[in-house]
């Protein structure tokens, strides 16, 4: 076992090791050494207290400005004011806990302070913080410790309440001293020596020493360059080996004949494919023709025609004797896809029926709410091969669903599914002893952070549709500051009425349903003040600020807003036909509302994000998103794509109560400023980070990348990908690289290995 894999308790003791494991997820010597300082303070440089945030555990470097013992008896307390030149912070010590600080924290004394930032009497403070003096005990001159730190960079670590930054530094020093004493015996360098020399990178042990004990900024940059390369390269080797293994899997080549279903479909299209659609289709058809499974990501702007490209791929597979399944995240979207596919295909989707085309096939719909008779028919047609195409939800994954010859799986809006769900559907292509893997096409309109990360890392073959079909109209987007300018919200409802009276339709989107089941168990809303509602009225007087008001009250709800817009006296949309749509409605009711909205019988649809993807109503020209700050960047872009799908221009109004300058408002301004989904995905990635690139934390909550950032280090990633591909092509099993193989084994625990296998 490598020294880096040894449990921490062997180096820092049971108590400290337990705290590190429970609160910082650090378990081994390697985990601790790769827990890098988040920043460095220079000797003589004072940390900015002005940047501290409430409820954050912090470590600061500051100087005592004044100290005073206040109160009497049990109410005695020591108040110490520290400064860094940018601001001040109060430290409070009570009772006996004030005895030592009173003697040590004298004016002029400089120290490290750690604790949780709270607010009392409108002033920020640290109550009973841990501290470590950085100057002589008498408050004058510099002692040996200060001399040691003179001219050095002082590392400040990501810490927690149980372990302050300097305690982590002491633990790191203990480990490093032990490794130095043994000459770093048992610590292998995963980077091949030739590659390290070619890139001008320092050895691993030198990088670890310099990142934790930098003498100069040059030391720090050298360490970071090396450690970034380690992360990029080892990950790229893992992905390159996976690509190599995928290339060895068997798949049935699917080549469409010159005359058949696909040719007949293309002949009936009333428009010409865009250059992008033709190019991407050619890439997909080339993949389908190979004897190993396609694994392609199709990224396309909202409305760029991804569904048409996917349908042509499915028809090619059916032409070649196979079947295709499209997995959609919601019943509304599955029904919409089924309806649009059958409409585009016409008689080609009516195989076996009177009037059906010669080269036709059956297109089935399978969801959790499919009736018993429809379900039996769909299952039979899939098992016998009568149905060449099936569109469905998670119901497609059930054991009872069997295919005659599943050749292609299309996953729409891939971020709405787990890897296991996609894998379960692909497994249905393995019939008996025939272990052939279906081809896979994954579609997304705006990549979520993890997808962007994996795309940059090159794990997927990627196609991009960035050209809108002819006839699509631009969408104007504006932020409506309901709290600052209530009349803007009134004008928004006037615009909705104008569009409706002009023969068009509108969406109003809310974060919440507002029914009794949801109220009993909130779905993301925050308890507190009541909503301002659709009219933009005043909030509760006791709210300290509009930002606090918007944060603390529950999100606006579909049922409440719909009633305020149309049913209340003097309602903004009184007289218009307003309907609601949300996920708790019965499937038949949802389908009925969508059919009537698509037919123009409903003026305004007040809905949750159930309309987020796939819903296509060209006559809808305006969308009002209430509490827009409650949605993510990608989700807002998806929602916005539901308008402007016809000849008339689209309008999207982002309603928020968040004031200017807040992160939420900045995010909305970015969405309003561009329709470029790929630019927005980068903004999303910068805000949320990339998630665990090799794990299931797709939200970005944690990252397996400690030094590398996908957005800033794309060049490093690309270069590491080329180097990894060359090594794996020459030596797939890494026989000549035992150190690299060991690093790979450490990176890929069993869970991540399975995830990568399935992904």
XYZ file of C-alpha atoms in Angstrom:
759
model
C 0.000 0.000 0.000
C 1.259 3.477 -0.887
C 2.125 5.766 2.013
C -0.495 8.187 0.648
C -3.189 5.528 1.189
C -2.388 5.058 4.877
C -5.165 6.128 7.295
C -4.645 9.545 8.863
C -4.827 8.235 12.424
C -1.344 6.746 11.982
C 0.024 10.273 11.501
C -2.190 12.743 13.392
C -3.887 10.633 16.081
C -7.376 9.182 16.425
C -9.173 12.309 17.632
C -7.899 14.631 14.904
C -8.314 11.944 12.243
C -11.936 11.399 13.302
C -12.695 15.124 13.066
C -11.065 15.318 9.631
C -13.063 12.345 8.374
C -16.414 13.515 9.729
C -16.210 17.192 8.874
C -13.790 17.515 5.930
C -14.082 14.080 4.272
C -10.331 13.508 4.712
C -9.414 9.893 5.458
C -5.900 9.166 4.210
C -2.495 10.832 4.184
C -3.047 11.557 0.493
C -6.417 13.191 1.199
C -4.768 15.584 3.654
C -1.854 16.436 1.363
C -4.331 17.159 -1.439
C -6.387 19.417 0.860
C -4.711 22.511 -0.506
C -4.713 25.991 1.071
C -7.578 28.071 -0.296
C -5.362 31.174 -0.228
C -2.161 32.564 1.281
C -1.568 35.588 3.510
C 1.761 37.384 3.203
C 3.755 38.583 6.188
C 2.724 42.220 6.603
C -0.411 41.748 4.502
C -3.699 42.058 6.385
C -6.702 39.998 5.293
C -9.765 41.977 4.220
C -12.308 41.786 7.015
C -14.705 43.723 4.807
C -15.232 40.599 2.675
C -16.460 38.333 5.477
C -19.953 36.866 5.180
C -22.355 36.126 8.017
C -22.596 32.473 9.184
C -19.280 31.626 7.495
C -16.496 29.823 9.391
C -13.412 31.906 8.717
C -9.756 32.248 9.526
C -8.452 35.824 9.412
C -5.117 37.540 9.993
C -5.580 40.837 11.833
C -4.201 43.171 14.476
C -5.737 44.069 17.834
C -6.860 47.695 17.833
C -8.352 47.856 21.327
C -9.573 45.570 24.098
C -11.838 46.236 27.082
C -13.421 44.238 29.894
C -17.091 45.190 30.217
C -19.871 44.381 32.673
C -19.692 42.944 36.163
C -20.053 39.588 37.858
C -21.352 36.796 35.657
C -22.095 39.336 32.926
C -18.439 40.252 32.504
C -17.156 39.978 28.970
C -14.027 40.880 27.072
C -14.566 42.770 23.817
C -11.625 42.938 21.435
C -11.713 44.988 18.219
C -9.400 43.786 15.456
C -8.596 45.531 12.186
C -6.942 44.736 8.874
C -7.005 48.163 7.270
C -10.218 47.441 5.328
C -12.623 47.022 8.216
C -13.116 46.022 11.837
C -14.426 42.928 13.586
C -15.389 42.465 17.238
C -14.281 39.441 19.250
C -16.273 38.539 22.383
C -15.123 36.305 25.261
C -17.385 35.582 28.251
C -16.739 34.573 31.874
C -13.644 32.537 32.602
C -13.025 32.227 28.879
C -11.911 35.862 28.906
C -8.983 35.349 31.313
C -6.221 34.308 28.875
C -7.373 36.474 25.940
C -7.297 39.521 28.234
C -3.589 38.936 28.879
C -2.630 37.917 25.326
C -4.741 40.055 22.991
C -3.192 43.441 23.716
C -3.370 46.435 21.342
C -0.838 46.049 18.548
C -0.777 42.226 18.819
C -1.168 40.459 15.487
C -2.747 37.002 15.382
C -4.709 34.398 13.471
C -8.373 34.280 14.524
C -10.883 31.568 13.614
C -14.599 31.257 14.270
C -18.103 31.710 12.905
C -19.150 35.186 11.815
C -22.387 36.262 13.527
C -24.226 39.560 13.903
C -25.138 41.206 17.224
C -26.518 44.736 17.476
C -25.934 45.106 13.736
C -22.191 44.486 14.119
C -20.304 41.435 12.913
C -18.481 39.481 15.578
C -16.717 36.235 16.460
C -17.834 34.770 19.778
C -15.083 32.862 21.654
C -12.897 32.469 18.544
C -9.802 30.311 18.507
C -6.684 32.394 18.026
C -2.948 32.039 17.571
C -0.642 35.010 18.286
C 1.903 35.854 15.607
C 4.121 38.127 17.718
C 6.070 38.108 21.011
C 4.195 37.404 24.238
C 4.917 40.866 25.555
C 3.394 42.435 22.490
C 6.654 44.001 21.359
C 9.033 42.908 18.646
C 8.977 39.561 16.866
C 9.597 36.232 18.537
C 11.194 33.170 16.916
C 7.871 32.079 15.426
C 7.353 35.442 13.758
C 10.923 35.404 12.448
C 10.281 31.986 10.928
C 7.287 33.331 9.061
C 8.984 36.534 7.940
C 8.866 36.849 4.153
C 6.879 33.613 3.726
C 3.410 32.920 2.429
C 1.091 31.833 5.233
C -1.297 29.056 4.047
C -4.948 29.381 5.049
C -6.861 26.104 4.659
C -10.535 25.345 4.056
C -11.514 24.680 7.677
C -14.507 23.920 9.868
C -15.662 24.687 13.400
C -13.909 21.616 14.783
C -10.585 22.246 13.013
C -9.122 25.719 12.506
C -6.795 26.528 9.622
C -3.618 26.447 11.725
C -4.606 23.068 13.184
C -4.795 21.716 9.648
C -1.446 23.330 8.907
C 0.074 21.610 11.935
C -1.314 18.254 10.767
C 0.085 18.812 7.264
C 3.458 19.756 8.766
C 3.463 16.556 10.837
C 2.816 14.447 7.728
C 5.371 16.296 5.608
C 8.036 16.028 8.317
C 7.452 12.284 8.495
C 7.752 11.897 4.723
C 10.898 14.019 4.633
C 12.469 11.853 7.351
C 11.973 8.718 5.214
C 13.040 10.357 1.966
C 9.450 10.106 0.688
C 9.752 6.341 0.614
C 6.574 4.711 -0.697
C 5.316 7.830 -2.514
C 5.151 7.042 -6.235
C 5.039 9.748 -8.902
C 2.174 8.933 -11.315
C 3.410 11.188 -14.108
C 5.793 9.413 -16.528
C 9.279 10.926 -16.279
C 9.487 11.679 -20.014
C 6.193 13.571 -19.927
C 7.228 15.445 -16.782
C 10.455 16.554 -18.444
C 8.708 17.501 -21.683
C 6.207 19.691 -19.817
C 8.822 21.196 -17.473
C 6.935 20.019 -14.379
C 8.442 19.522 -10.915
C 8.344 16.052 -9.232
C 5.289 15.242 -7.100
C 7.044 15.472 -3.736
C 8.467 18.892 -4.620
C 4.997 20.064 -5.704
C 3.414 18.933 -2.419
C 6.117 20.656 -0.380
C 5.810 23.882 -2.336
C 2.022 24.052 -2.246
C 1.983 23.696 1.557
C 5.259 25.487 2.354
C 5.868 28.002 -0.430
C 8.826 30.285 0.084
C 7.973 32.456 -2.912
C 5.103 32.921 -5.317
C 7.215 31.184 -7.946
C 7.179 28.081 -5.716
C 3.400 28.303 -5.579
C 2.966 28.581 -9.348
C 5.328 25.655 -9.962
C 3.353 23.516 -7.495
C 0.006 24.482 -9.006
C 1.163 23.777 -12.558
C 2.235 20.278 -11.568
C -0.825 19.454 -9.433
C -3.222 20.705 -12.107
C -1.504 18.452 -14.615
C -1.838 15.487 -12.258
C -5.590 15.959 -11.954
C -6.118 16.522 -15.662
C -3.823 13.729 -16.798
C -5.006 10.971 -14.445
C -8.646 11.766 -15.276
C -7.861 11.816 -18.982
C -6.176 8.434 -18.737
C -9.302 7.046 -17.058
C -11.505 8.477 -19.802
C -9.132 7.370 -22.582
C -9.157 3.813 -21.248
C -12.954 3.930 -21.171
C -13.088 5.144 -24.772
C -10.684 2.361 -25.730
C -12.810 -0.247 -23.935
C -15.993 1.101 -25.557
C -14.330 0.665 -28.907
C -13.937 -3.051 -28.181
C -17.643 -3.616 -27.372
C -19.723 -5.250 -30.107
C -22.694 -3.480 -31.656
C -24.845 -4.161 -34.683
C -24.015 -1.778 -37.551
C -27.184 0.039 -38.639
C -27.037 1.319 -42.222
C -30.210 2.696 -43.819
C -30.899 1.570 -47.410
C -31.010 4.151 -50.170
C -34.754 3.636 -50.518
C -36.742 3.069 -47.390
C -38.370 4.713 -44.404
C -35.749 7.448 -43.973
C -35.762 8.341 -47.675
C -39.566 8.524 -47.710
C -39.523 10.706 -44.576
C -36.981 13.124 -46.039
C -39.037 13.370 -49.233
C -42.125 14.514 -47.323
C -40.370 17.231 -45.273
C -41.822 20.658 -46.185
C -38.486 22.374 -45.577
C -34.785 21.901 -46.170
C -32.523 20.730 -43.370
C -30.080 23.329 -42.073
C -26.399 22.831 -42.796
C -25.908 21.993 -39.131
C -28.622 19.335 -39.162
C -27.129 17.755 -42.273
C -23.623 17.778 -40.794
C -24.687 16.299 -37.435
C -26.859 13.673 -39.138
C -23.868 12.605 -41.243
C -21.783 12.190 -38.051
C -24.518 10.106 -36.424
C -25.069 7.905 -39.476
C -21.313 7.243 -39.643
C -21.357 6.176 -35.964
C -24.395 3.940 -36.481
C -22.619 2.159 -39.333
C -19.770 0.943 -37.104
C -19.629 -2.347 -35.198
C -19.071 -0.667 -31.807
C -21.695 1.397 -29.981
C -22.110 5.098 -30.670
C -21.847 7.261 -27.552
C -22.612 10.759 -28.784
C -23.800 13.939 -27.100
C -25.972 16.199 -29.250
C -25.877 19.734 -27.885
C -28.195 22.197 -29.533
C -29.702 25.564 -28.882
C -33.352 25.622 -27.891
C -35.308 25.259 -31.141
C -32.337 24.206 -33.280
C -34.055 21.015 -34.437
C -32.484 18.343 -32.230
C -35.678 16.259 -32.231
C -35.708 16.118 -36.024
C -32.072 14.977 -36.081
C -32.845 12.312 -33.472
C -35.909 11.129 -35.408
C -33.850 10.708 -38.596
C -31.370 8.605 -36.603
C -34.210 6.453 -35.249
C -35.661 5.997 -38.739
C -32.237 4.922 -40.041
C -32.057 2.233 -37.338
C -35.598 1.040 -38.105
C -34.674 0.955 -41.809
C -31.760 -1.328 -40.877
C -34.034 -3.775 -39.049
C -33.703 -2.499 -35.488
C -35.806 -0.569 -33.003
C -35.318 2.808 -31.346
C -36.433 4.075 -27.938
C -36.660 7.729 -26.858
C -36.531 8.340 -23.108
C -38.171 11.596 -21.941
C -38.130 12.975 -18.368
C -41.853 13.824 -18.036
C -45.169 12.521 -19.320
C -45.979 15.899 -20.844
C -42.750 15.831 -22.827
C -43.166 12.162 -23.813
C -46.670 12.886 -25.089
C -45.417 15.964 -26.922
C -42.586 14.016 -28.571
C -44.948 11.197 -29.547
C -47.418 13.674 -31.019
C -44.793 15.658 -32.956
C -43.095 12.485 -34.267
C -46.351 10.979 -35.518
C -47.366 14.312 -37.080
C -44.014 14.657 -38.862
C -44.154 11.054 -40.088
C -47.821 11.084 -41.141
C -48.776 7.836 -42.871
C -45.230 6.555 -42.241
C -46.266 6.088 -38.579
C -49.342 4.033 -39.503
C -47.866 0.660 -40.442
C -50.535 -2.004 -40.641
C -53.385 0.515 -40.795
C -55.547 1.386 -43.774
C -53.713 4.187 -45.578
C -50.412 3.355 -43.952
C -47.254 3.739 -46.047
C -45.321 0.822 -47.530
C -42.179 1.573 -45.545
C -44.028 2.631 -42.400
C -43.635 1.492 -38.824
C -45.580 1.804 -35.590
C -44.739 4.543 -33.108
C -45.812 3.635 -29.569
C -46.160 5.737 -26.404
C -45.443 4.135 -23.035
C -45.743 6.076 -19.774
C -46.697 5.270 -16.200
C -50.279 6.383 -16.836
C -50.814 4.428 -20.065
C -54.101 2.518 -19.897
C -54.047 -1.273 -19.527
C -55.133 -1.936 -23.111
C -52.707 0.584 -24.612
C -49.938 -0.784 -22.411
C -50.551 -4.401 -23.496
C -50.567 -3.366 -27.157
C -47.344 -1.385 -26.801
C -45.549 -4.201 -24.952
C -46.637 -6.742 -27.589
C -45.609 -4.527 -30.511
C -42.189 -3.914 -28.949
C -41.574 -7.596 -28.180
C -42.554 -8.709 -31.690
C -40.795 -5.873 -33.476
C -44.009 -4.451 -34.958
C -43.226 -1.101 -33.334
C -39.997 0.360 -34.621
C -40.103 3.433 -32.385
C -41.275 3.893 -28.807
C -41.388 7.140 -26.839
C -41.733 6.905 -23.099
C -40.767 7.904 -19.597
C -39.168 5.814 -16.845
C -41.843 3.216 -17.666
C -39.563 2.042 -20.514
C -37.068 0.776 -17.940
C -39.476 -1.651 -16.232
C -38.664 -5.367 -16.417
C -41.834 -6.172 -18.369
C -40.676 -4.039 -21.298
C -38.848 -6.268 -23.794
C -37.575 -5.356 -27.248
C -37.236 -7.523 -30.323
C -34.015 -5.778 -31.399
C -33.207 -2.503 -29.636
C -30.614 -0.732 -31.747
C -30.693 2.894 -30.552
C -31.491 4.671 -27.297
C -32.162 8.404 -27.462
C -32.144 10.226 -24.110
C -33.715 13.679 -24.144
C -32.572 16.239 -21.587
C -29.992 13.869 -20.132
C -29.503 15.863 -16.902
C -32.983 14.751 -15.781
C -31.885 11.088 -15.604
C -29.364 9.174 -13.542
C -26.714 7.102 -15.273
C -28.297 3.922 -13.880
C -31.594 4.705 -15.622
C -29.930 5.211 -18.987
C -27.885 2.074 -18.456
C -30.981 0.015 -17.584
C -32.629 0.944 -20.875
C -29.504 0.198 -22.926
C -29.250 -3.206 -21.199
C -32.498 -4.210 -22.899
C -30.527 -4.520 -26.139
C -28.627 -7.514 -24.726
C -30.777 -10.450 -25.830
C -29.817 -13.812 -24.361
C -26.238 -14.659 -25.296
C -26.108 -11.799 -27.781
C -24.316 -9.163 -25.689
C -24.499 -6.386 -28.228
C -24.874 -2.863 -26.901
C -27.365 -0.434 -28.466
C -26.089 2.841 -29.831
C -26.698 5.861 -27.562
C -27.603 9.422 -28.510
C -27.892 11.914 -25.636
C -29.530 15.299 -26.244
C -29.420 18.532 -24.287
C -30.285 22.147 -25.046
C -28.077 23.781 -22.422
C -25.367 21.624 -20.857
C -25.422 21.457 -17.091
C -22.057 21.901 -15.345
C -21.164 18.225 -15.148
C -21.973 17.750 -18.834
C -19.843 20.719 -19.781
C -17.043 19.279 -17.676
C -17.273 15.849 -19.252
C -17.473 17.439 -22.712
C -14.342 19.485 -22.109
C -12.680 16.338 -20.806
C -13.535 14.649 -24.076
C -15.340 11.582 -22.725
C -18.152 11.906 -25.283
C -18.139 12.371 -29.005
C -19.897 15.706 -29.350
C -22.051 17.266 -32.030
C -23.265 20.845 -31.850
C -26.323 22.434 -33.458
C -25.874 26.189 -33.233
C -27.942 27.235 -36.228
C -31.658 27.966 -35.897
C -34.004 26.764 -38.687
C -35.448 29.356 -41.057
C -38.581 31.023 -39.725
C -37.568 31.047 -36.051
C -37.931 34.449 -34.437
C -35.639 36.171 -31.937
C -36.606 36.318 -28.259
C -36.251 39.584 -26.344
C -35.581 39.073 -22.624
C -35.921 41.651 -19.852
C -35.595 41.637 -16.064
C -38.687 43.003 -14.280
C -37.669 44.341 -10.828
C -41.022 43.904 -9.060
C -39.849 45.258 -5.690
C -37.969 48.321 -6.966
C -40.421 49.212 -9.744
C -43.897 47.675 -9.207
C -45.241 49.525 -12.257
C -42.910 47.405 -14.419
C -44.838 44.327 -13.313
C -48.149 46.051 -14.097
C -46.797 46.811 -17.564
C -45.788 43.144 -17.964
C -49.396 42.046 -17.481
C -50.494 44.709 -19.980
C -48.090 43.188 -22.540
C -49.573 39.729 -21.917
C -53.075 41.116 -22.520
C -51.923 42.895 -25.690
C -50.453 39.672 -27.068
C -53.612 37.707 -26.227
C -55.856 40.335 -27.808
C -53.607 40.200 -30.876
C -54.370 36.503 -31.297
C -51.292 35.117 -29.542
C -50.823 33.182 -26.296
C -48.696 33.395 -23.166
C -47.056 31.290 -20.470
C -46.742 32.337 -16.829
C -44.266 30.129 -14.956
C -44.133 29.758 -11.155
C -41.719 27.742 -8.973
C -44.443 26.099 -6.895
C -47.867 24.483 -7.324
C -49.557 25.764 -4.163
C -51.845 22.798 -3.463
C -52.504 21.303 -0.026
C -50.108 18.379 -0.486
C -47.279 20.742 -1.305
C -48.089 23.121 1.545
C -47.870 20.201 3.981
C -44.393 19.383 2.708
C -42.704 22.378 1.049
C -40.740 21.721 -2.127
C -37.957 24.217 -1.875
C -39.826 27.281 -0.612
C -38.529 29.066 2.450
C -40.805 29.757 5.371
C -41.455 33.333 6.294
C -43.243 36.302 4.835
C -46.211 36.114 2.501
C -45.848 36.689 -1.215
C -46.288 39.968 -2.965
C -48.331 38.087 -5.498
C -49.030 38.726 -9.145
C -49.938 42.366 -8.580
C -46.607 43.340 -7.058
C -48.048 44.799 -3.810
C -45.998 45.795 -0.756
C -44.335 43.144 1.384
C -44.469 42.785 5.175
C -43.152 45.897 6.935
C -40.915 43.996 9.311
C -38.795 42.596 6.498
C -35.363 44.220 6.813
C -34.765 44.475 3.059
C -36.301 43.494 -0.309
C -33.560 40.890 -0.694
C -34.369 39.359 2.691
C -38.086 39.469 1.887
C -37.561 37.644 -1.405
C -35.305 35.062 0.235
C -37.535 34.284 3.226
C -41.036 34.103 1.782
C -42.330 30.974 0.008
C -41.940 30.943 -3.780
C -44.947 32.078 -5.789
C -47.412 29.303 -6.633
C -49.317 28.417 -9.804
C -52.750 28.167 -8.163
C -52.358 31.448 -6.255
C -51.016 33.432 -9.217
C -53.651 32.060 -11.611
C -56.413 33.159 -9.231
C -54.866 36.625 -8.755
C -54.469 37.121 -12.492
C -57.962 36.182 -13.597
C -60.414 35.593 -10.733
C -59.746 38.426 -8.278
C -61.663 41.733 -8.644
C -59.809 44.008 -11.029
C -57.411 41.196 -11.936
C -54.754 42.082 -14.546
C -55.918 39.355 -16.977
C -59.651 39.318 -16.213
C -61.672 38.196 -19.223
C -58.889 36.090 -20.750
C -59.015 32.297 -20.784
C -56.481 31.290 -18.101
C -55.692 27.622 -17.317
C -53.194 25.915 -15.014
C -50.784 23.041 -15.633
C -48.639 21.269 -13.051
C -47.179 17.868 -12.236
C -49.844 16.771 -9.736
C -52.673 16.908 -12.260
C -53.996 13.641 -13.662
C -52.269 12.705 -16.944
C -55.484 12.972 -18.957
C -56.158 16.429 -17.502
C -52.605 17.562 -18.311
C -52.875 16.267 -21.862
C -56.264 17.957 -22.295
C -54.928 21.335 -21.155
C -51.906 21.082 -23.465
C -54.061 20.055 -26.426
C -56.413 23.006 -25.894
C -53.499 25.398 -25.423
C -51.871 24.106 -28.618
C -55.198 24.536 -30.418
C -55.429 28.179 -29.330
C -58.415 27.670 -26.995
C -56.450 28.932 -23.955
C -54.984 32.452 -23.821
C -52.657 32.122 -20.820
C -51.179 28.958 -19.342
C -49.977 29.325 -15.730
C -47.622 26.404 -15.160
C -44.693 24.974 -13.270
C -41.530 23.856 -15.062
C -43.476 20.910 -16.458
C -43.373 22.933 -19.709
C -39.590 23.334 -19.507
C -38.600 21.148 -22.446
C -40.155 19.872 -25.636
C -43.440 21.784 -25.512
C -44.003 23.321 -28.946
C -46.763 25.908 -29.420
C -45.677 28.305 -32.216
C -48.505 30.750 -31.410
C -47.132 31.387 -27.864
C -45.176 34.636 -27.993
C -44.683 35.802 -24.398
C -43.507 34.165 -21.180
C -43.522 35.700 -17.706
C -41.338 33.822 -15.200
C -42.294 34.676 -11.624
C -39.585 34.543 -8.956
C -37.101 34.003 -11.766
C -34.232 34.139 -9.264
C -35.434 30.771 -7.918
C -34.424 29.047 -11.160
C -31.004 28.113 -12.487
C -29.427 29.619 -15.588
C -29.958 26.516 -17.722
C -33.564 26.169 -16.596
C -34.363 29.791 -17.459
C -32.862 29.319 -20.904
C -34.916 26.165 -21.420
C -38.124 27.863 -20.315
C -37.485 30.858 -22.528
C -37.195 28.546 -25.512
C -40.923 27.787 -25.350
C -41.729 31.146 -27.013
C -40.635 32.596 -30.322
C -41.169 29.241 -32.035
C -43.281 30.719 -34.830
C -43.206 33.701 -37.171
C -43.920 36.273 -34.428
C -41.123 37.552 -32.170
C -40.899 36.165 -28.633
C -40.747 38.033 -25.329
C -39.497 36.651 -22.002
C -39.961 38.678 -18.791
C -37.909 37.621 -15.750
C -39.765 38.852 -12.661
C -37.751 39.148 -9.460
C -37.746 40.995 -6.152
C -33.984 40.711 -5.749
C -32.231 44.112 -5.771
C -29.448 45.138 -8.124
C -25.975 43.933 -7.209
C -27.044 40.632 -5.660
C -25.700 37.401 -7.203
C -29.230 36.319 -8.154
C -29.911 39.573 -9.982
C -26.547 39.378 -11.744
C -27.454 35.874 -12.917
C -30.776 37.105 -14.334
C -29.067 40.012 -16.079
C -26.728 37.507 -17.756
C -29.675 35.434 -19.013
C -31.409 38.547 -20.341
C -28.233 39.679 -22.104
C -27.706 36.643 -24.345
C -29.553 33.842 -26.139
C -26.334 31.853 -26.507
C -26.964 28.685 -24.505
C -23.314 27.665 -24.592
C -22.235 30.995 -23.131
C -24.868 30.591 -20.427
C -23.614 27.090 -19.658
C -20.195 28.562 -18.965
C -21.743 31.114 -16.602
C -23.570 28.263 -14.880
C -20.351 26.293 -14.611
C -18.432 29.251 -13.183
C -21.071 29.710 -10.485
C -21.696 26.071 -9.588
C -18.408 24.374 -10.544
C -18.315 21.065 -12.313
C -19.593 18.624 -9.705
C -17.774 15.373 -9.055
C -16.504 14.639 -12.562
C -16.293 10.914 -11.885
C -19.155 10.585 -9.421
C -22.847 11.157 -8.971
C -22.787 14.619 -7.370
C -24.072 16.255 -10.559
C -25.263 19.402 -8.828
C -21.767 20.753 -8.357
C -21.958 20.419 -4.570
C -18.605 18.687 -4.444
C -15.856 18.261 -6.959
C -13.182 15.640 -7.468
C -11.112 18.508 -8.871
C -9.168 20.264 -6.130
C -6.741 22.398 -8.126
C -8.071 22.226 -11.673
C -11.033 24.305 -12.875
C -12.743 23.349 -16.113
C -13.362 26.893 -17.320
C -9.919 28.333 -16.561
C -7.805 25.306 -17.449
C -9.229 24.135 -20.765
C -5.781 24.281 -22.394
C -4.281 22.055 -19.689
C -7.144 19.593 -20.102
C -6.779 19.476 -23.893
C -3.021 18.897 -23.700
C -3.455 16.227 -21.027
C -6.088 14.522 -23.175
C -3.671 14.233 -26.107
C -0.916 12.873 -23.849
C -3.266 10.358 -22.206
C -4.651 9.183 -25.563
C -1.145 8.526 -26.853
C -0.173 6.460 -23.796
C -3.391 4.423 -23.759
C -3.203 3.737 -27.488
C 0.293 2.329 -26.988
C -0.350 0.525 -23.690
C -4.083 0.174 -22.807
C -3.367 -1.821 -19.630
C -0.626 0.626 -18.518
C 1.748 -2.296 -18.019
C 4.763 -0.034 -18.389
C 3.310 2.569 -16.013
C 2.716 0.934 -12.611
C 2.778 4.267 -10.752
C 0.108 5.689 -13.047
C -1.949 2.529 -12.659
C -1.760 2.936 -8.891
C -2.916 6.558 -9.067
C -5.795 5.466 -11.273
C -6.847 2.827 -8.760
C -6.866 5.463 -6.011
C -8.947 7.853 -8.103
C -11.493 5.289 -9.232
C -13.089 3.690 -6.201
C -15.691 0.988 -6.878
C -18.603 3.441 -7.085
C -16.836 5.749 -9.528
C -15.581 2.820 -11.619
C -19.158 1.566 -12.026
C -20.362 5.081 -12.787
C -17.733 5.521 -15.481
C -18.507 2.066 -16.912
C -22.193 2.946 -17.233
C -21.748 6.588 -18.239
